[in-house]
PDB file of C-alpha atoms and ligand atoms in Angstrom:
ATOM      1  CA  MET A  21       9.626  11.070   1.602  1.00  0.00           C
ATOM      2  CA  ILE A  22       6.776  10.911  -0.928  1.00  0.00           C
ATOM      3  CA  LYS A  23       5.980  13.931  -3.021  1.00  0.00           C
ATOM      4  CA  VAL A  24       3.586  13.942  -5.942  1.00  0.00           C
ATOM      5  CA  ASP A  25       2.914  16.976  -8.055  1.00  0.00           C
ATOM      6  CA  ALA A  26       0.090  17.484 -10.562  1.00  0.00           C
ATOM      7  CA  LEU A  27      -0.449  13.815 -11.301  1.00  0.00           C
ATOM      8  CA  ASN A  28      -3.010  13.077 -14.005  1.00  0.00           C
ATOM      9  CA  LYS A  29      -4.204   9.758 -15.347  1.00  0.00           C
ATOM     10  CA  SER A  30      -6.914   8.865 -17.839  1.00  0.00           C
ATOM     11  CA  PHE A  31      -8.158   5.540 -19.126  1.00  0.00           C
ATOM     12  CA  GLY A  32      -9.415   6.349 -22.616  1.00  0.00           C
ATOM     13  CA  SER A  33     -11.602   9.429 -22.273  1.00  0.00           C
ATOM     14  CA  LYS A  34     -12.191   8.878 -18.562  1.00  0.00           C
ATOM     15  CA  GLN A  35      -9.999  10.946 -16.285  1.00  0.00           C
ATOM     16  CA  VAL A  36      -9.337   8.809 -13.226  1.00  0.00           C
ATOM     17  CA  LEU A  37      -6.802  11.025 -11.411  1.00  0.00           C
ATOM     18  CA  GLU A  38      -7.104  14.765 -11.651  1.00  0.00           C
ATOM     19  CA  ASN A  39      -4.207  16.948 -10.685  1.00  0.00           C
ATOM     20  CA  ILE A  40      -3.270  14.993  -7.565  1.00  0.00           C
ATOM     21  CA  SER A  41      -0.605  16.505  -5.324  1.00  0.00           C
ATOM     22  CA  LEU A  42       0.689  14.862  -2.164  1.00  0.00           C
ATOM     23  CA  ASP A  43       3.480  15.455   0.293  1.00  0.00           C
ATOM     24  CA  PHE A  44       4.144  12.802   2.947  1.00  0.00           C
ATOM     25  CA  GLN A  45       6.893  12.903   5.546  1.00  0.00           C
ATOM     26  CA  LYS A  46       9.074   9.985   6.551  1.00  0.00           C
ATOM     27  CA  GLY A  47       7.349   7.864   9.187  1.00  0.00           C
ATOM     28  CA  GLU A  48       3.897   9.136   8.309  1.00  0.00           C
ATOM     29  CA  VAL A  49       0.971   6.754   8.068  1.00  0.00           C
ATOM     30  CA  VAL A  50      -1.532   7.996   5.522  1.00  0.00           C
ATOM     31  CA  ALA A  51      -4.962   6.446   5.063  1.00  0.00           C
ATOM     32  CA  ILE A  52      -6.720   6.933   1.742  1.00  0.00           C
ATOM     33  CA  ILE A  53     -10.473   6.505   1.839  1.00  0.00           C
ATOM     34  CA  GLY A  54     -13.265   7.106  -0.614  1.00  0.00           C
ATOM     35  CA  PRO A  55     -15.994   5.416  -2.616  1.00  0.00           C
ATOM     36  CA  SER A  56     -15.327   2.562  -5.002  1.00  0.00           C
ATOM     37  CA  GLY A  57     -14.059   3.825  -8.347  1.00  0.00           C
ATOM     38  CA  SER A  58     -12.688   7.076  -6.943  1.00  0.00           C
ATOM     39  CA  GLY A  59      -9.142   6.307  -8.118  1.00  0.00           C
ATOM     40  CA  LYS A  60      -7.515   5.058  -4.903  1.00  0.00           C
ATOM     41  CA  SER A  61      -5.944   1.939  -6.420  1.00  0.00           C
ATOM     42  CA  THR A  62      -4.884   3.818  -9.529  1.00  0.00           C
ATOM     43  CA  LEU A  63      -3.130   6.397  -7.375  1.00  0.00           C
ATOM     44  CA  LEU A  64      -1.181   3.704  -5.482  1.00  0.00           C
ATOM     45  CA  ARG A  65      -0.360   1.944  -8.746  1.00  0.00           C
ATOM     46  CA  CYS A  66       0.903   5.194 -10.252  1.00  0.00           C
ATOM     47  CA  LEU A  67       3.271   5.653  -7.299  1.00  0.00           C
ATOM     48  CA  ASN A  68       5.192   2.541  -8.322  1.00  0.00           C
ATOM     49  CA  LEU A  69       4.474   2.930 -12.043  1.00  0.00           C
ATOM     50  CA  LEU A  70       2.351  -0.207 -12.276  1.00  0.00           C
ATOM     51  CA  GLU A  71       0.163   2.334 -14.075  1.00  0.00           C
ATOM     52  CA  LYS A  72       1.858   4.928 -16.184  1.00  0.00           C
ATOM     53  CA  PRO A  73       0.654   8.429 -15.251  1.00  0.00           C
ATOM     54  CA  ASP A  74      -0.099  10.823 -18.125  1.00  0.00           C
ATOM     55  CA  THR A  75       1.597  13.800 -16.486  1.00  0.00           C
ATOM     56  CA  GLY A  76       3.084  14.768 -13.152  1.00  0.00           C
ATOM     57  CA  THR A  77       6.183  14.301 -11.078  1.00  0.00           C
ATOM     58  CA  ILE A  78       6.792  11.688  -8.404  1.00  0.00           C
ATOM     59  CA  THR A  79       9.492  11.762  -5.755  1.00  0.00           C
ATOM     60  CA  ILE A  80       9.980   8.867  -3.358  1.00  0.00           C
ATOM     61  CA  GLY A  81      12.995   8.922  -1.092  1.00  0.00           C
ATOM     62  CA  ALA A  82      16.013   9.905  -3.137  1.00  0.00           C
ATOM     63  CA  VAL A  83      14.395   9.156  -6.508  1.00  0.00           C
ATOM     64  CA  SER A  84      12.556  11.793  -8.501  1.00  0.00           C
ATOM     65  CA  LEU A  85      10.918  11.277 -11.861  1.00  0.00           C
ATOM     66  CA  ASN A  86       8.954  13.279 -14.388  1.00  0.00           C
ATOM     67  CA  THR A  87       6.246  10.939 -15.647  1.00  0.00           C
ATOM     68  CA  ASP A  88       6.173  12.605 -19.094  1.00  0.00           C
ATOM     69  CA  SER A  89       9.286  10.725 -20.007  1.00  0.00           C
ATOM     70  CA  TYR A  90      11.556   8.454 -18.047  1.00  0.00           C
ATOM     71  CA  THR A  91      14.065   5.748 -18.703  1.00  0.00           C
ATOM     72  CA  LYS A  92      13.778   2.079 -17.759  1.00  0.00           C
ATOM     73  CA  LYS A  93      16.512   2.709 -15.236  1.00  0.00           C
ATOM     74  CA  GLU A  94      14.586   5.538 -13.562  1.00  0.00           C
ATOM     75  CA  GLU A  95      11.457   3.387 -13.527  1.00  0.00           C
ATOM     76  CA  HIS A  96      13.386   0.601 -11.851  1.00  0.00           C
ATOM     77  CA  GLN A  97      14.892   2.996  -9.301  1.00  0.00           C
ATOM     78  CA  LEU A  98      11.519   4.481  -8.379  1.00  0.00           C
ATOM     79  CA  ARG A  99       9.994   1.024  -8.044  1.00  0.00           C
ATOM     80  CA  GLN A 100      12.724   0.005  -5.618  1.00  0.00           C
ATOM     81  CA  GLN A 101      11.554   2.695  -3.198  1.00  0.00           C
ATOM     82  CA  THR A 102       8.210   1.078  -2.395  1.00  0.00           C
ATOM     83  CA  ALA A 103       6.614  -2.311  -1.899  1.00  0.00           C
ATOM     84  CA  MET A 104       2.947  -3.038  -2.357  1.00  0.00           C
ATOM     85  CA  VAL A 105       0.563  -5.221  -0.389  1.00  0.00           C
ATOM     86  CA  PHE A 106      -2.487  -6.221  -2.429  1.00  0.00           C
ATOM     87  CA  GLN A 107      -6.007  -7.086  -1.420  1.00  0.00           C
ATOM     88  CA  ASN A 108      -5.613 -10.657  -2.690  1.00  0.00           C
ATOM     89  CA  TYR A 109      -2.093 -11.262  -1.327  1.00  0.00           C
ATOM     90  CA  ASN A 110      -0.678 -12.243  -4.745  1.00  0.00           C
ATOM     91  CA  LEU A 111       1.551 -14.939  -3.280  1.00  0.00           C
ATOM     92  CA  PHE A 112       3.259 -17.547  -5.437  1.00  0.00           C
ATOM     93  CA  ARG A 113       1.168 -20.672  -4.901  1.00  0.00           C
ATOM     94  CA  ASN A 114       4.043 -23.014  -5.667  1.00  0.00           C
ATOM     95  CA  LYS A 115       6.391 -21.420  -3.145  1.00  0.00           C
ATOM     96  CA  THR A 116       6.448 -21.787   0.626  1.00  0.00           C
ATOM     97  CA  ALA A 117       5.842 -18.838   2.924  1.00  0.00           C
ATOM     98  CA  LEU A 118       9.603 -18.443   3.350  1.00  0.00           C
ATOM     99  CA  GLU A 119      10.281 -18.717  -0.383  1.00  0.00           C
ATOM    100  CA  ASN A 120       7.629 -16.087  -1.062  1.00  0.00           C
ATOM    101  CA  VAL A 121       9.413 -13.713   1.284  1.00  0.00           C
ATOM    102  CA  THR A 122      12.923 -14.431  -0.020  1.00  0.00           C
ATOM    103  CA  GLU A 123      12.157 -14.682  -3.746  1.00  0.00           C
ATOM    104  CA  SER A 124      12.671 -11.044  -4.649  1.00  0.00           C
ATOM    105  CA  VAL A 125      15.757 -10.491  -2.519  1.00  0.00           C
ATOM    106  CA  ILE A 126      17.414 -13.515  -4.065  1.00  0.00           C
ATOM    107  CA  ALA A 127      16.318 -12.697  -7.637  1.00  0.00           C
ATOM    108  CA  ASN A 128      16.654  -8.896  -7.601  1.00  0.00           C
ATOM    109  CA  LYS A 129      19.017  -8.034  -4.789  1.00  0.00           C
ATOM    110  CA  LYS A 130      21.273 -11.033  -5.361  1.00  0.00           C
ATOM    111  CA  LEU A 131      21.381 -11.827  -1.681  1.00  0.00           C
ATOM    112  CA  PRO A 132      22.999 -15.224  -0.984  1.00  0.00           C
ATOM    113  CA  LYS A 133      20.382 -17.864  -0.180  1.00  0.00           C
ATOM    114  CA  ASN A 134      21.401 -18.353   3.449  1.00  0.00           C
ATOM    115  CA  GLU A 135      21.321 -14.624   4.152  1.00  0.00           C
ATOM    116  CA  ALA A 136      17.974 -14.293   2.399  1.00  0.00           C
ATOM    117  CA  GLU A 137      16.589 -17.134   4.496  1.00  0.00           C
ATOM    118  CA  ALA A 138      17.833 -15.595   7.725  1.00  0.00           C
ATOM    119  CA  LEU A 139      16.163 -12.333   6.714  1.00  0.00           C
ATOM    120  CA  GLY A 140      12.995 -14.171   5.656  1.00  0.00           C
ATOM    121  CA  ASN A 141      12.776 -16.084   8.905  1.00  0.00           C
ATOM    122  CA  SER A 142      13.216 -12.944  10.976  1.00  0.00           C
ATOM    123  CA  LEU A 143      10.478 -11.189   8.986  1.00  0.00           C
ATOM    124  CA  LEU A 144       8.127 -14.158   9.313  1.00  0.00           C
ATOM    125  CA  LYS A 145       8.772 -14.031  13.027  1.00  0.00           C
ATOM    126  CA  ARG A 146       7.932 -10.346  13.025  1.00  0.00           C
ATOM    127  CA  VAL A 147       4.504 -11.050  11.503  1.00  0.00           C
ATOM    128  CA  GLY A 148       3.952 -14.007  13.849  1.00  0.00           C
ATOM    129  CA  LEU A 149       4.480 -16.813  11.333  1.00  0.00           C
ATOM    130  CA  SER A 150       7.710 -18.539  12.380  1.00  0.00           C
ATOM    131  CA  GLU A 151       5.904 -21.868  12.582  1.00  0.00           C
ATOM    132  CA  GLN A 152       4.472 -21.563   9.075  1.00  0.00           C
ATOM    133  CA  ALA A 153       7.709 -20.847   7.172  1.00  0.00           C
ATOM    134  CA  SER A 154       7.639 -24.081   5.174  1.00  0.00           C
ATOM    135  CA  GLN A 155       3.898 -24.091   4.465  1.00  0.00           C
ATOM    136  CA  TYR A 156       2.392 -23.363   1.056  1.00  0.00           C
ATOM    137  CA  PRO A 157      -0.161 -20.538   0.703  1.00  0.00           C
ATOM    138  CA  VAL A 158      -3.047 -22.951   0.150  1.00  0.00           C
ATOM    139  CA  THR A 159      -2.516 -24.327   3.664  1.00  0.00           C
ATOM    140  CA  LEU A 160      -2.587 -20.875   5.255  1.00  0.00           C
ATOM    141  CA  SER A 161      -5.605 -18.791   6.250  1.00  0.00           C
ATOM    142  CA  GLY A 162      -6.257 -15.531   4.442  1.00  0.00           C
ATOM    143  CA  GLY A 163      -4.946 -13.584   7.407  1.00  0.00           C
ATOM    144  CA  GLN A 164      -1.761 -15.646   7.435  1.00  0.00           C
ATOM    145  CA  GLN A 165      -1.310 -15.230   3.685  1.00  0.00           C
ATOM    146  CA  GLN A 166      -1.681 -11.507   4.001  1.00  0.00           C
ATOM    147  CA  ARG A 167       0.904 -11.465   6.799  1.00  0.00           C
ATOM    148  CA  VAL A 168       3.301 -13.390   4.527  1.00  0.00           C
ATOM    149  CA  SER A 169       2.744 -10.766   1.861  1.00  0.00           C
ATOM    150  CA  ILE A 170       3.560  -8.013   4.376  1.00  0.00           C
ATOM    151  CA  ALA A 171       6.775  -9.856   5.301  1.00  0.00           C
ATOM    152  CA  ARG A 172       7.572 -10.129   1.603  1.00  0.00           C
ATOM    153  CA  ALA A 173       7.041  -6.384   1.165  1.00  0.00           C
ATOM    154  CA  LEU A 174       9.347  -5.651   4.113  1.00  0.00           C
ATOM    155  CA  ALA A 175      12.071  -7.923   2.710  1.00  0.00           C
ATOM    156  CA  VAL A 176      13.136  -5.422   0.061  1.00  0.00           C
ATOM    157  CA  ASN A 177      13.551  -2.770   2.750  1.00  0.00           C
ATOM    158  CA  PRO A 178      11.432  -0.168   0.965  1.00  0.00           C
ATOM    159  CA  ASP A 179      11.240   3.514   1.864  1.00  0.00           C
ATOM    160  CA  ALA A 180       7.475   3.180   1.989  1.00  0.00           C
ATOM    161  CA  LEU A 181       4.872   0.427   2.066  1.00  0.00           C
ATOM    162  CA  LEU A 182       1.757   0.779  -0.073  1.00  0.00           C
ATOM    163  CA  PHE A 183      -1.338  -1.158   1.022  1.00  0.00           C
ATOM    164  CA  ASP A 184      -4.357  -1.528  -1.243  1.00  0.00           C
ATOM    165  CA  GLU A 185      -7.280  -2.600   0.939  1.00  0.00           C
ATOM    166  CA  PRO A 186      -5.193  -5.207   2.776  1.00  0.00           C
ATOM    167  CA  THR A 187      -8.142  -6.587   4.760  1.00  0.00           C
ATOM    168  CA  SER A 188     -10.972  -6.363   2.227  1.00  0.00           C
ATOM    169  CA  ALA A 189     -10.726  -9.980   1.092  1.00  0.00           C
ATOM    170  CA  LEU A 190     -10.579 -11.380   4.625  1.00  0.00           C
ATOM    171  CA  ASP A 191     -13.278 -12.977   6.725  1.00  0.00           C
ATOM    172  CA  PRO A 192     -14.132 -10.578   9.555  1.00  0.00           C
ATOM    173  CA  GLU A 193     -12.465 -12.718  12.223  1.00  0.00           C
ATOM    174  CA  LEU A 194      -9.133 -12.556  10.350  1.00  0.00           C
ATOM    175  CA  VAL A 195      -9.022  -8.783   9.883  1.00  0.00           C
ATOM    176  CA  GLY A 196      -7.665  -8.083  13.362  1.00  0.00           C
ATOM    177  CA  GLU A 197      -4.435 -10.085  13.027  1.00  0.00           C
ATOM    178  CA  VAL A 198      -3.490  -8.214   9.855  1.00  0.00           C
ATOM    179  CA  LEU A 199      -4.337  -4.804  11.308  1.00  0.00           C
ATOM    180  CA  GLN A 200      -2.252  -5.702  14.350  1.00  0.00           C
ATOM    181  CA  VAL A 201       0.814  -6.270  12.154  1.00  0.00           C
ATOM    182  CA  ILE A 202       0.260  -2.917  10.427  1.00  0.00           C
ATOM    183  CA  ARG A 203      -0.238  -1.260  13.812  1.00  0.00           C
ATOM    184  CA  GLU A 204       3.169  -2.590  14.956  1.00  0.00           C
ATOM    185  CA  LEU A 205       4.795  -1.268  11.774  1.00  0.00           C
ATOM    186  CA  ALA A 206       3.240   2.136  12.438  1.00  0.00           C
ATOM    187  CA  LYS A 207       4.756   2.148  15.930  1.00  0.00           C
ATOM    188  CA  GLN A 208       8.161   1.582  14.338  1.00  0.00           C
ATOM    189  CA  GLU A 209       7.561   4.634  12.159  1.00  0.00           C
ATOM    190  CA  THR A 210       7.338   2.763   8.905  1.00  0.00           C
ATOM    191  CA  THR A 211       6.144   5.116   6.172  1.00  0.00           C
ATOM    192  CA  MET A 212       2.869   3.676   4.911  1.00  0.00           C
ATOM    193  CA  VAL A 213       0.093   4.625   2.536  1.00  0.00           C
ATOM    194  CA  ILE A 214      -2.978   2.529   3.245  1.00  0.00           C
ATOM    195  CA  VAL A 215      -6.133   2.416   1.149  1.00  0.00           C
ATOM    196  CA  THR A 216      -8.741   1.120   3.564  1.00  0.00           C
ATOM    197  CA  HIS A 217     -12.410   0.917   4.449  1.00  0.00           C
ATOM    198  CA  GLU A 218     -11.579   0.319   8.104  1.00  0.00           C
ATOM    199  CA  MET A 219     -12.436   3.750   9.472  1.00  0.00           C
ATOM    200  CA  GLN A 220     -11.807   2.858  13.092  1.00  0.00           C
ATOM    201  CA  PHE A 221      -8.383   1.561  12.164  1.00  0.00           C
ATOM    202  CA  ALA A 222      -7.631   4.636  10.042  1.00  0.00           C
ATOM    203  CA  LYS A 223      -8.580   6.830  12.982  1.00  0.00           C
ATOM    204  CA  GLU A 224      -6.300   4.937  15.294  1.00  0.00           C
ATOM    205  CA  VAL A 225      -3.224   4.382  13.151  1.00  0.00           C
ATOM    206  CA  ALA A 226      -3.083   7.180  10.554  1.00  0.00           C
ATOM    207  CA  ASN A 227      -1.457  10.575  11.033  1.00  0.00           C
ATOM    208  CA  ARG A 228      -3.334  11.783   8.031  1.00  0.00           C
ATOM    209  CA  VAL A 229      -6.478  10.832   6.165  1.00  0.00           C
ATOM    210  CA  ILE A 230      -7.159  11.635   2.539  1.00  0.00           C
ATOM    211  CA  PHE A 231     -10.668  11.427   1.132  1.00  0.00           C
ATOM    212  CA  MET A 232     -10.844  10.849  -2.620  1.00  0.00           C
ATOM    213  CA  GLU A 233     -13.778  11.090  -4.940  1.00  0.00           C
ATOM    214  CA  ASN A 234     -13.924  11.149  -8.743  1.00  0.00           C
ATOM    215  CA  GLY A 235     -10.160  11.210  -9.036  1.00  0.00           C
ATOM    216  CA  GLN A 236      -9.705  14.206  -6.790  1.00  0.00           C
ATOM    217  CA  ILE A 237      -8.662  14.761  -3.212  1.00  0.00           C
ATOM    218  CA  LEU A 238     -11.772  16.317  -1.692  1.00  0.00           C
ATOM    219  CA  HIS A 239     -10.694  16.486   1.911  1.00  0.00           C
ATOM    220  CA  GLU A 240      -7.465  15.923   3.803  1.00  0.00           C
ATOM    221  CA  GLY A 241      -6.328  16.307   7.386  1.00  0.00           C
ATOM    222  CA  THR A 242      -5.816  14.554  10.690  1.00  0.00           C
ATOM    223  CA  PRO A 243      -8.182  11.639  11.404  1.00  0.00           C
ATOM    224  CA  GLU A 244     -10.080  13.898  13.810  1.00  0.00           C
ATOM    225  CA  GLU A 245     -10.473  16.580  11.188  1.00  0.00           C
ATOM    226  CA  VAL A 246     -11.557  14.277   8.402  1.00  0.00           C
ATOM    227  CA  LEU A 247     -13.432  11.448  10.088  1.00  0.00           C
ATOM    228  CA  SER A 248     -15.288  13.402  12.735  1.00  0.00           C
ATOM    229  CA  ALA A 249     -16.038  16.414  10.600  1.00  0.00           C
ATOM    230  CA  THR A 250     -19.627  17.398  10.204  1.00  0.00           C
ATOM    231  CA  THR A 251     -18.829  20.322   7.953  1.00  0.00           C
ATOM    232  CA  HIS A 252     -17.925  18.441   4.806  1.00  0.00           C
ATOM    233  CA  PRO A 253     -21.116  17.293   3.090  1.00  0.00           C
ATOM    234  CA  ARG A 254     -19.623  14.657   0.731  1.00  0.00           C
ATOM    235  CA  MET A 255     -17.453  13.280   3.515  1.00  0.00           C
ATOM    236  CA  ASN A 256     -20.460  12.897   5.775  1.00  0.00           C
ATOM    237  CA  GLN A 257     -22.438  11.210   3.055  1.00  0.00           C
ATOM    238  CA  PHE A 258     -19.595   8.753   2.490  1.00  0.00           C
ATOM    239  CA  LEU A 259     -19.160   8.005   6.191  1.00  0.00           C
ATOM    240  CA  LYS A 260     -22.908   7.397   6.525  1.00  0.00           C
ATOM    241  CA  SER A 261     -22.893   5.111   3.511  1.00  0.00           C
ATOM    242  CA  ILE A 262     -20.255   2.796   4.950  1.00  0.00           C
ATOM    243  CA  ASN A 263     -21.712   2.650   8.463  1.00  0.00           C
TER     244      ASN A 263
HETATM  245  P1  LIG B  15     -10.816   2.581  -6.439  1.00  0.00           P
HETATM  246  O1  LIG B  15      -9.582   1.840  -6.096  1.00  0.00           O
HETATM  247  O2  LIG B  15     -10.978   3.862  -5.716  1.00  0.00           O
HETATM  248  O3  LIG B  15     -12.057   1.730  -6.328  1.00  0.00           O
HETATM  249  P2  LIG B  15      -9.753   2.508  -9.131  1.00  0.00           P
HETATM  250  O4  LIG B  15      -8.505   3.276  -9.064  1.00  0.00           O
HETATM  251  O5  LIG B  15      -9.656   1.028  -9.131  1.00  0.00           O
HETATM  252  O6  LIG B  15     -10.734   3.008  -7.979  1.00  0.00           O
HETATM  253  O7  LIG B  15     -10.556   2.913 -10.426  1.00  0.00           O
HETATM  254  C1  LIG B  15     -10.845   4.251 -10.749  1.00  0.00           C
HETATM  255  C2  LIG B  15     -11.553   4.292 -12.087  1.00  0.00           C
HETATM  256  O8  LIG B  15     -10.670   3.884 -13.103  1.00  0.00           O
HETATM  257  C3  LIG B  15     -12.767   3.369 -12.166  1.00  0.00           C
HETATM  258  O9  LIG B  15     -13.752   4.011 -12.925  1.00  0.00           O
HETATM  259  C4  LIG B  15     -12.213   2.178 -12.900  1.00  0.00           C
HETATM  260  O10 LIG B  15     -13.228   1.543 -13.606  1.00  0.00           O
HETATM  261  C5  LIG B  15     -11.198   2.802 -13.826  1.00  0.00           C
HETATM  262  N1  LIG B  15     -10.087   1.898 -14.159  1.00  0.00           N
HETATM  263  C6  LIG B  15      -9.196   1.386 -13.276  1.00  0.00           C
HETATM  264  N2  LIG B  15      -8.266   0.640 -13.900  1.00  0.00           N
HETATM  265  C7  LIG B  15      -8.588   0.678 -15.223  1.00  0.00           C
HETATM  266  C8  LIG B  15      -8.020   0.100 -16.406  1.00  0.00           C
HETATM  267  N3  LIG B  15      -6.910  -0.655 -16.346  1.00  0.00           N
HETATM  268  N4  LIG B  15      -8.613   0.372 -17.576  1.00  0.00           N
HETATM  269  C9  LIG B  15      -9.712   1.142 -17.654  1.00  0.00           C
HETATM  270  N5  LIG B  15     -10.294   1.718 -16.592  1.00  0.00           N
HETATM  271  C10 LIG B  15      -9.750   1.483 -15.382  1.00  0.00           C
HETATM  272 MG1  LIG B  16      -9.342  -0.066  -5.371  1.00  0.00          MG
END
């Protein structure tokens, strides 16, 4: 489903991703953890070419691309395979919850408005926001806004969802409702890559945990292997630091 081979990325002289290789199956839920600045966001952003990798190949679903050189068309095709959920929701402030969800399917997929709205309403229902469809983001809590942004990501029917710290901007009491939505998606075998600091959640929902540091994957395995391990010194240090 997602395969990355020898991905490298530098900003100026600083190498931020070093020879990253990944291979995720359909339906897998992968949690990426690691200290701030380790390259987690850059890795997610490279997967949908929001950042242009220096070298490497990326395959998502049926689309494969060599990052050395690719056409606009290939870039567009790869981007269609995923949808991203950001820490700060990134909703359009001047659009209602429903309009935020339907915007891209109307603009990019040319879905007729009534069909887009039916889809949007069903997705808002799925994230528990049927009642809020006509509300503007400013009138919604952070947890509700993030659930709208998850519905928006689902609207394009991506092969995989990419989450970049989806609960980091939320007040503690609002984290649970967002994790619950992601938990439900995991049950339905949605392929997801989730950058998170919520270790308990990662343990519960992920099939696989990847620990990154300094642009490299230092440790990778099942949640039990990675999060309970006492044998990996850097991993232990990191787990101690966040507890
Ligand atoms: P994480 O998400 O793990 O905190 P990031 O991927 O955001 O890490 O950042 C990794 C490194 O790349 C950091 O040192 C960061 O300062 C640097 N970086 C990220 N984006 C840019 C950019 N657009 N320009 C220059 N440096 C960047
Ligand atoms: Mg980040």
